[in-house]
mmCIF file of C-alpha atoms and ligand atoms in Angstrom:
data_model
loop_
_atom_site.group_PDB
_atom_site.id
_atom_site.type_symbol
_atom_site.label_atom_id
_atom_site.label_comp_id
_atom_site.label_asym_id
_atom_site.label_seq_id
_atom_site.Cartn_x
_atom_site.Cartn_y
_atom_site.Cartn_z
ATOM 1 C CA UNK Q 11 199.623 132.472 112.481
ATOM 2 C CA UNK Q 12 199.280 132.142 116.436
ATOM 3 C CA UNK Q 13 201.877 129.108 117.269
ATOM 4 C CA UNK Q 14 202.431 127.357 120.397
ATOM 5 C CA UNK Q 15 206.265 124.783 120.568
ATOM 6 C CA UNK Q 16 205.035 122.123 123.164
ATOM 7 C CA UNK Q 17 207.658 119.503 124.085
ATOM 8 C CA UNK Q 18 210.194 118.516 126.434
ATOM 9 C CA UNK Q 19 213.574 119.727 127.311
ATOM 10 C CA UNK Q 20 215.682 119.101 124.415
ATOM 11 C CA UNK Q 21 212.907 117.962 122.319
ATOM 12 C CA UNK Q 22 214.072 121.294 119.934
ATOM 13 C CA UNK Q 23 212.115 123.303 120.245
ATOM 14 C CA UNK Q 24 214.344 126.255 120.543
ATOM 15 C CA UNK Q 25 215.717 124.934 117.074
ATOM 16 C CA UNK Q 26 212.534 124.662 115.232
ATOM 17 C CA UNK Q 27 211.446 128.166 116.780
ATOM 18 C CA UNK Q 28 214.550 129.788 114.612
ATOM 19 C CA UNK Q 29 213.059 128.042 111.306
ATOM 20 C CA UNK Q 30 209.436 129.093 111.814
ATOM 21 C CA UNK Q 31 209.730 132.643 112.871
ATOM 22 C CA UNK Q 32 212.039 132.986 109.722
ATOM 23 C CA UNK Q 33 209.256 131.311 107.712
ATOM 24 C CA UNK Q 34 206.710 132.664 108.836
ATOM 25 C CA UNK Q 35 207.858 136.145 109.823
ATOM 26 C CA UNK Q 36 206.346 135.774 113.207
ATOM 27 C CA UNK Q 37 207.983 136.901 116.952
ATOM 28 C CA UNK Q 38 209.318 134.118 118.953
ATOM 29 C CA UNK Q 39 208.797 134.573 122.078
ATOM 30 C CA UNK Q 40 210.269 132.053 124.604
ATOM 31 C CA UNK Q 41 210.233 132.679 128.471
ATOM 32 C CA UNK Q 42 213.086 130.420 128.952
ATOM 33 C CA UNK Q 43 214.931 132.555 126.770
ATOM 34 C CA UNK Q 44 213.359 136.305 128.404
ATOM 35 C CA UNK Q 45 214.452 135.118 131.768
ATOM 36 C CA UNK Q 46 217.654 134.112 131.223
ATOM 37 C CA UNK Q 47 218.471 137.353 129.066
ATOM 38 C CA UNK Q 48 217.463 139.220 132.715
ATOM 39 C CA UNK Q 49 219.088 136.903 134.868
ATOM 40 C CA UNK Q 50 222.092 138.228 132.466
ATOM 41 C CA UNK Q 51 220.814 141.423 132.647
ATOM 42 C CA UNK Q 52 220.337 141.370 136.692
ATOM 43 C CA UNK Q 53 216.619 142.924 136.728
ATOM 44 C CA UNK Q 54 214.376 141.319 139.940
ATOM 45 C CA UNK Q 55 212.998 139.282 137.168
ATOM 46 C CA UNK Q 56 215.797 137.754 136.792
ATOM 47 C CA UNK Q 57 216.597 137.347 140.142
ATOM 48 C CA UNK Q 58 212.944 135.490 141.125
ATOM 49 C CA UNK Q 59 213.506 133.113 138.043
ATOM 50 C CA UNK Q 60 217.101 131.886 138.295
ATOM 51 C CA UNK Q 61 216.740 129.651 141.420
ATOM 52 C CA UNK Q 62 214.362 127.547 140.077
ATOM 53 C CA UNK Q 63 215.739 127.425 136.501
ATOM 54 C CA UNK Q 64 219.105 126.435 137.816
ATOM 55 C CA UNK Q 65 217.286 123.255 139.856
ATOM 56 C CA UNK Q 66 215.514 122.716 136.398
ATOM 57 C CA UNK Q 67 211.841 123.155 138.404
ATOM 58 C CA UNK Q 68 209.284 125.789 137.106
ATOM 59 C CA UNK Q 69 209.579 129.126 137.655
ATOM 60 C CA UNK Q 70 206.058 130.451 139.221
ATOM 61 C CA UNK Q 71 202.948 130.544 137.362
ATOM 62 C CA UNK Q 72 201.915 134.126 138.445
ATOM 63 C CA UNK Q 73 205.550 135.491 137.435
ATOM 64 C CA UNK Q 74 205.508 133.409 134.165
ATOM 65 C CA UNK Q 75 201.450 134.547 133.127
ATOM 66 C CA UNK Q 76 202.326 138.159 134.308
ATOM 67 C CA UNK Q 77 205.228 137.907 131.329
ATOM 68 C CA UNK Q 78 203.672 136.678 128.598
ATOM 69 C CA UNK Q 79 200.409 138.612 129.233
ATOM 70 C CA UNK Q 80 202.895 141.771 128.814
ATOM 71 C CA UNK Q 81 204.364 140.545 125.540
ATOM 72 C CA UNK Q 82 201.479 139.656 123.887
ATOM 73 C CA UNK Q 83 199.903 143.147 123.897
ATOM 74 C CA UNK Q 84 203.312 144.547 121.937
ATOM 75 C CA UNK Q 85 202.554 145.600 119.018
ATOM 76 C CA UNK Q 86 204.372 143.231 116.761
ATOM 77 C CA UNK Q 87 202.102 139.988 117.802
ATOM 78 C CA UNK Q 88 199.023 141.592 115.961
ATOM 79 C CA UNK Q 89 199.900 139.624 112.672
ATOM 80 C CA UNK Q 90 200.749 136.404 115.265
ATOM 81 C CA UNK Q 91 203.111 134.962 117.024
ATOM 82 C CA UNK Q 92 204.883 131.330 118.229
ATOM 83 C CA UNK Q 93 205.246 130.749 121.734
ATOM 84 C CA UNK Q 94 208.509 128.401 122.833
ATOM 85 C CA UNK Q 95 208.424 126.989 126.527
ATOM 86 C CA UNK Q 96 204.833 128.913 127.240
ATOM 87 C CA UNK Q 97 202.362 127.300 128.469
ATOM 88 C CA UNK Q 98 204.188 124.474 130.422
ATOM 89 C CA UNK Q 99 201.029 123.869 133.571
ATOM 90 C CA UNK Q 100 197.257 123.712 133.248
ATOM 91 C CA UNK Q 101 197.156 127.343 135.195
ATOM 92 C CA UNK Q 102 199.356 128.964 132.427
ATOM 93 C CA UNK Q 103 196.977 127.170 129.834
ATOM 94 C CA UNK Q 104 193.923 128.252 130.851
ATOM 95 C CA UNK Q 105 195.383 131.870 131.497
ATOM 96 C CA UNK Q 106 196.714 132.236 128.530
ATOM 97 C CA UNK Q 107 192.966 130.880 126.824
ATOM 98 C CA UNK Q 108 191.825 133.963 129.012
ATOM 99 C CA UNK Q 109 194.003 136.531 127.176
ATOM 100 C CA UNK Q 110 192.832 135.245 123.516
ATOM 101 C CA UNK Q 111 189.471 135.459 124.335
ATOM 102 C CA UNK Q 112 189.880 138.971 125.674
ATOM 103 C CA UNK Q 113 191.680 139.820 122.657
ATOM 104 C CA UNK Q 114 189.272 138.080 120.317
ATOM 105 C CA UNK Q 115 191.797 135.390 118.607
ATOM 106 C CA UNK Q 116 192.725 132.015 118.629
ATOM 107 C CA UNK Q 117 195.628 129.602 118.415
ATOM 108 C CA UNK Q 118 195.877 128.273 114.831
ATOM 109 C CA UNK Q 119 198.164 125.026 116.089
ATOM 110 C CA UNK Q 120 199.435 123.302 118.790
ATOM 111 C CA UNK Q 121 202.929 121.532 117.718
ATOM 112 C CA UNK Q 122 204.165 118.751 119.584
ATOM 113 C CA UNK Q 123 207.590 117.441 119.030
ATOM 114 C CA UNK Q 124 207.684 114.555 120.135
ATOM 115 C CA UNK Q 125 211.308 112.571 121.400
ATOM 116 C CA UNK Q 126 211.728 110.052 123.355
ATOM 117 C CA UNK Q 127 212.903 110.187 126.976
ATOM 118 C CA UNK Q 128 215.875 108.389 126.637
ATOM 119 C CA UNK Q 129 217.562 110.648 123.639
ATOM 120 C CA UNK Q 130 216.556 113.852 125.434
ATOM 121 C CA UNK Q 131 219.475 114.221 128.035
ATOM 122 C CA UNK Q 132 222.253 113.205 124.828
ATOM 123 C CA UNK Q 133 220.658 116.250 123.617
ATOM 124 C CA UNK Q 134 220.295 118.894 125.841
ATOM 125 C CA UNK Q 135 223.949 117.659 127.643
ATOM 126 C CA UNK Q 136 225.801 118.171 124.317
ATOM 127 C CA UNK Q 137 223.812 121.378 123.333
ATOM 128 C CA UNK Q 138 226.144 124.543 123.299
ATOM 129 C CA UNK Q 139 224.777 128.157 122.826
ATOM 130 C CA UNK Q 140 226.232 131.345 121.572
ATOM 131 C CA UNK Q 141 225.567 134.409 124.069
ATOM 132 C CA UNK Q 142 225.525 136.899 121.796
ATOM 133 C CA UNK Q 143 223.524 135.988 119.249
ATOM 134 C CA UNK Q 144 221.289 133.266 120.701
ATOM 135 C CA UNK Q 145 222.627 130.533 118.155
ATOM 136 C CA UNK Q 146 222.497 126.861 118.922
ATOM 137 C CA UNK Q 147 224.883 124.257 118.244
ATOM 138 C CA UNK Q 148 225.285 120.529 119.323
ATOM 139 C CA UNK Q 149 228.681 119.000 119.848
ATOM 140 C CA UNK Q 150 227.506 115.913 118.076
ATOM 141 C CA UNK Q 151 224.341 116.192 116.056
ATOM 142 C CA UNK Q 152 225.090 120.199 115.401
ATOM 143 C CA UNK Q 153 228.368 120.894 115.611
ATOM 144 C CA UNK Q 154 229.696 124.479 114.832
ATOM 145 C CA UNK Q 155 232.146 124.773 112.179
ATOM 146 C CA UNK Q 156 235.255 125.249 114.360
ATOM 147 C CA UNK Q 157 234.837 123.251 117.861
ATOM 148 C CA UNK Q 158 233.819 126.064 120.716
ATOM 149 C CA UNK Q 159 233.186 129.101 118.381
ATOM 150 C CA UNK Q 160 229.879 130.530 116.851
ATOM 151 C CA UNK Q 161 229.541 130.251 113.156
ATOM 152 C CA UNK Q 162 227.312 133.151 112.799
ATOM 153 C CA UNK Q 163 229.275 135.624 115.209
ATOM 154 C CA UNK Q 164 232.124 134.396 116.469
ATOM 155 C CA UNK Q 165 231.833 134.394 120.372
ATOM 156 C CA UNK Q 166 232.575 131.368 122.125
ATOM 157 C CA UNK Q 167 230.062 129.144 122.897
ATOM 158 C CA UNK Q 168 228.947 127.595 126.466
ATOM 159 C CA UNK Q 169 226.595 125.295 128.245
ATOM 160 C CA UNK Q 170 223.852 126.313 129.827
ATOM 161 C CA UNK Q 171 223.738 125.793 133.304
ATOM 162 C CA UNK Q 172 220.844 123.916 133.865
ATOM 163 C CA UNK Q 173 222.307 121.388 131.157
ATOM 164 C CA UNK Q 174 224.139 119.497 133.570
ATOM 165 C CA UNK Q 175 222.969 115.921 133.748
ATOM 166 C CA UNK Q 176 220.853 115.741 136.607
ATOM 167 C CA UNK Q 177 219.371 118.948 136.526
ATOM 168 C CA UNK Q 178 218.148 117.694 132.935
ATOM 169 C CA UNK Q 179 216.612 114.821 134.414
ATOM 170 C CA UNK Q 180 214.728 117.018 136.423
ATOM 171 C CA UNK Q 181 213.803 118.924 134.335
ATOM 172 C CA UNK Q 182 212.271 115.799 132.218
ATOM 173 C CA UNK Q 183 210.366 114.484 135.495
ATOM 174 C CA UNK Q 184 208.781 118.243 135.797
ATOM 175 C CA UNK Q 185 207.900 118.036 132.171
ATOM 176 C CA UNK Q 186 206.218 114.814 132.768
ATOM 177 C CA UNK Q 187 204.513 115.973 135.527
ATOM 178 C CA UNK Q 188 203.665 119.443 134.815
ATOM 179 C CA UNK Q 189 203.463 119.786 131.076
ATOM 180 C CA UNK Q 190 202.830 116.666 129.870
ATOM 181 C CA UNK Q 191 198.846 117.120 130.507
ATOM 182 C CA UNK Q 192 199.049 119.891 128.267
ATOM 183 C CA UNK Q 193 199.376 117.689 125.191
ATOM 184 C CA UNK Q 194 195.420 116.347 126.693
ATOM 185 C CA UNK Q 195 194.301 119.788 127.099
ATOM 186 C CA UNK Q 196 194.828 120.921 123.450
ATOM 187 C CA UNK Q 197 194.270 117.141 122.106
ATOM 188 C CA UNK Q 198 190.547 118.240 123.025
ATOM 189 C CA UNK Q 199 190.643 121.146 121.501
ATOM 190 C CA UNK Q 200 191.844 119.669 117.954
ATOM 191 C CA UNK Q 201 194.154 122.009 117.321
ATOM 192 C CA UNK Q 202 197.565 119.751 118.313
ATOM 193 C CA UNK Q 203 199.972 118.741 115.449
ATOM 194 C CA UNK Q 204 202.199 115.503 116.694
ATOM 195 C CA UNK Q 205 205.372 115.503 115.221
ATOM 196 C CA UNK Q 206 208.043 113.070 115.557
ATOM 197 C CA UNK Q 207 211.339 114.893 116.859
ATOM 198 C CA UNK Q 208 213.669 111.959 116.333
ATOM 199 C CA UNK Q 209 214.484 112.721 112.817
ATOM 200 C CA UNK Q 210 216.944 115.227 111.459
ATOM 201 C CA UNK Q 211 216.493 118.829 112.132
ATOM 202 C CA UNK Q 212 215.815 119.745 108.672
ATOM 203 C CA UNK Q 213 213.247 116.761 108.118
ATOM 204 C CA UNK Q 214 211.126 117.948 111.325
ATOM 205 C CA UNK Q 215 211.101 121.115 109.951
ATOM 206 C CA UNK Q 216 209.819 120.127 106.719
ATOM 207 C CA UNK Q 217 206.939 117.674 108.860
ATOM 208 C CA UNK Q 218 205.804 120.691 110.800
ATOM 209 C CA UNK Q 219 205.248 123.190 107.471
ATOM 210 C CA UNK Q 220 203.464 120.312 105.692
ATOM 211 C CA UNK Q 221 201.367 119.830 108.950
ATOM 212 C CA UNK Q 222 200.050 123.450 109.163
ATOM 213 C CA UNK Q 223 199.518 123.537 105.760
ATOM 214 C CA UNK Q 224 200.610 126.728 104.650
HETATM 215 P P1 AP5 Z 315 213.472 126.613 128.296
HETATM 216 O O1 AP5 Z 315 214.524 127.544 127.895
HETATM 217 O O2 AP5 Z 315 212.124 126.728 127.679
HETATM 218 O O3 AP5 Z 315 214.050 125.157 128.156
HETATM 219 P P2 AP5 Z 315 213.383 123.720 127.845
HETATM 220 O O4 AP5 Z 315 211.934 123.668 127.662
HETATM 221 O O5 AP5 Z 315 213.950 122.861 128.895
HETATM 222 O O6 AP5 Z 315 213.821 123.447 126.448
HETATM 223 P P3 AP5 Z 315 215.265 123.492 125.932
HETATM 224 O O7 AP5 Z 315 215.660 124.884 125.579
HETATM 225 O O8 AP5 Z 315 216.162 122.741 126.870
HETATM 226 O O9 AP5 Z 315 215.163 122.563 124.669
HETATM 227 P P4 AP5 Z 315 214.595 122.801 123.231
HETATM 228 O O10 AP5 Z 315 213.403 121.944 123.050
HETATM 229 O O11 AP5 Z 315 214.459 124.261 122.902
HETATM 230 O O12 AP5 Z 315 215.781 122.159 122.408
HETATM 231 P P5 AP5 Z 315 216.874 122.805 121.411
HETATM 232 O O13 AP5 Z 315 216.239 123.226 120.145
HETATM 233 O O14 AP5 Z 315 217.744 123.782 122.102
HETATM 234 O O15 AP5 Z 315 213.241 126.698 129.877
HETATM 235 C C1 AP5 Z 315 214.326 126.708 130.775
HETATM 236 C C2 AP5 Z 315 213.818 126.939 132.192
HETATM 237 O O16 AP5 Z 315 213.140 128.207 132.276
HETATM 238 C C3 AP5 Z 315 212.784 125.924 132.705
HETATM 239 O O17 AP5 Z 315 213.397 124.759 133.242
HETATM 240 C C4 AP5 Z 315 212.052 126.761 133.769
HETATM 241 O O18 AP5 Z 315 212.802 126.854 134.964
HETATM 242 C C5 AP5 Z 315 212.015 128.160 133.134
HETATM 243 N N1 AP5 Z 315 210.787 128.369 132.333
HETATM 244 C C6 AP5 Z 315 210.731 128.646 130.990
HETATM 245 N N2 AP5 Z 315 209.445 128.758 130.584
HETATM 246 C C7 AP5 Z 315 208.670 128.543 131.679
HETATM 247 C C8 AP5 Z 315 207.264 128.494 131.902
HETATM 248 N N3 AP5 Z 315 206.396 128.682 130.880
HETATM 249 N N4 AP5 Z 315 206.830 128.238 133.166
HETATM 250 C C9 AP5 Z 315 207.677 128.046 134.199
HETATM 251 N N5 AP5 Z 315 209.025 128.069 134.047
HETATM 252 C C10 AP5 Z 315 209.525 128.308 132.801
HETATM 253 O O19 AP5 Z 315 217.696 121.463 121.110
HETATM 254 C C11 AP5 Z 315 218.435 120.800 122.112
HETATM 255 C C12 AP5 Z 315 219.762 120.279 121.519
HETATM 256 O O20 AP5 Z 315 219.485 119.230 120.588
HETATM 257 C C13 AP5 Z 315 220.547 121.351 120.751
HETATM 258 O O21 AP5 Z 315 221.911 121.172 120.965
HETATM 259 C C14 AP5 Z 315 220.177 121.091 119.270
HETATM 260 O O22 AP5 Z 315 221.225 121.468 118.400
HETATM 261 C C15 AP5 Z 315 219.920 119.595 119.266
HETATM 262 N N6 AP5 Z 315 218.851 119.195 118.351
HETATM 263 C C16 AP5 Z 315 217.679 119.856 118.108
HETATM 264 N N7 AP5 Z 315 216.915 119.174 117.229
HETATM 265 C C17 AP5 Z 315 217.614 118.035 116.931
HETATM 266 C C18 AP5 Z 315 217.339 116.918 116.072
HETATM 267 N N8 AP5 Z 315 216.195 116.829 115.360
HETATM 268 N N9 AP5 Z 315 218.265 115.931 116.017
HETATM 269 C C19 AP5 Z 315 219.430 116.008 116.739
HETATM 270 N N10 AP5 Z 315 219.747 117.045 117.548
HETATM 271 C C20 AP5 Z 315 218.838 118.057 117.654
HETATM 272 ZN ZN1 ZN Z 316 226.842 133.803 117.918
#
């Protein structure tokens, strides 16, 4: 199962990514999430990325394609893969089309989440994450079981920093400009499941397995 999560910021993605890897027994692999664990870890990676991440604008195509081209010749993508955050412009689209076709596969599904504009900065404001193991919470919709700590390891949980609110708005406007035309690009191709991100976690979850069908 080859998987791409399109959507925008605080659409969940990140959330729906923990389900279907679990499910499915596929790698996630989310460049949001491999550049900020080198920003943490202070490689040149790291370095080139956290700039733009902190404005909420797109890191650079060439550094992003360069990344995932990497990753998807590891050995544990042979059996699949779902991709979080990747492709999010035409260029990484079409580069990452280049790479299957060299490889000899193709994407079983597109899946959009769809959620509305106006619900995505509640979201992505009131997320909190756990460091150390990469959980996520909401202070509202998700809340951990005692305020500020991780259920599943105990750290204490923070924002991220491009969760502020107007670095999420730009972040939405880039999505709209940028990645938005993606949902066209794969429309064509026939391969995009629309699902509506509005519900409860558990109930998108539940659309997107009955969607791919498996
Ligand atoms: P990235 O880490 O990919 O962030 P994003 O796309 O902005 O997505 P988020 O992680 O904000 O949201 P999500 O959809 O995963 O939502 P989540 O499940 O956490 O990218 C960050 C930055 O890295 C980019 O801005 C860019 O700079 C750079 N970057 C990454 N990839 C790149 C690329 N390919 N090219 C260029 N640059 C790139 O959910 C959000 C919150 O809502 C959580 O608190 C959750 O608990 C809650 N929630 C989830 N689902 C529901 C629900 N159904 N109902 C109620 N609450 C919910
Ligand atoms: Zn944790």
């Amino acid at each position: 199962m080859r998987l791409i999560l399109l959507g925008p910021p605080g659409a969940g993605k990140g959330t729906q990514a923990a389900n279907l890897v679990n499910e499915y027994s596929i790698p996630h692999i989310s460049t949001g999430d491999i550049f900020r664990k080198n920003i943490k870890e202070g490689t040149e990676l790291g370095k080139k990325a956290m700039d733009y991440m902190n404005k909420g604008e797109l890191v650079p195509d060439s550094l992003v394609v360069a990344l995932v081209e990497d990753r998807l010749s590891w050995e544990d993508t042979k059996n699949g893969f779902l991709l979080d955050g990747f492709p999010r412009t035409i260029v990484q689209a079409k580069a990452l089309d280049d790479v299957l076709t060299k490889n000899n596969i193709a994407l079983t599904n597109v899946i959009n989440v769809v959620v509305d504009s106006s619900i995505l900065v509640e979201r992505a404001v009131g997320r909190r994450i756990c460091k150390k193991c990469g959980a996520t919470y909401h202070i509202k919709f998700n809340p951990s079981k005692v305020e500020g700590i991780c259920d599943v390891c105990g750290d204490t949980l923070k924002q991220r920093p491009d969760d502020v609110e107007e670095t999420v708005k730009n972040r939405i406007r880039v999505y709209e400009d940028e990645t938005m035309p993606l949902v066209d690009y794969y429309t064509k191709k026939n391969i995009i499941l629309n699902i509506d991100g509005e519900q409860e976690i558990s109930k998108v979850f539940d659309d997107i397995k009955k969607e791919i069908g498996e």
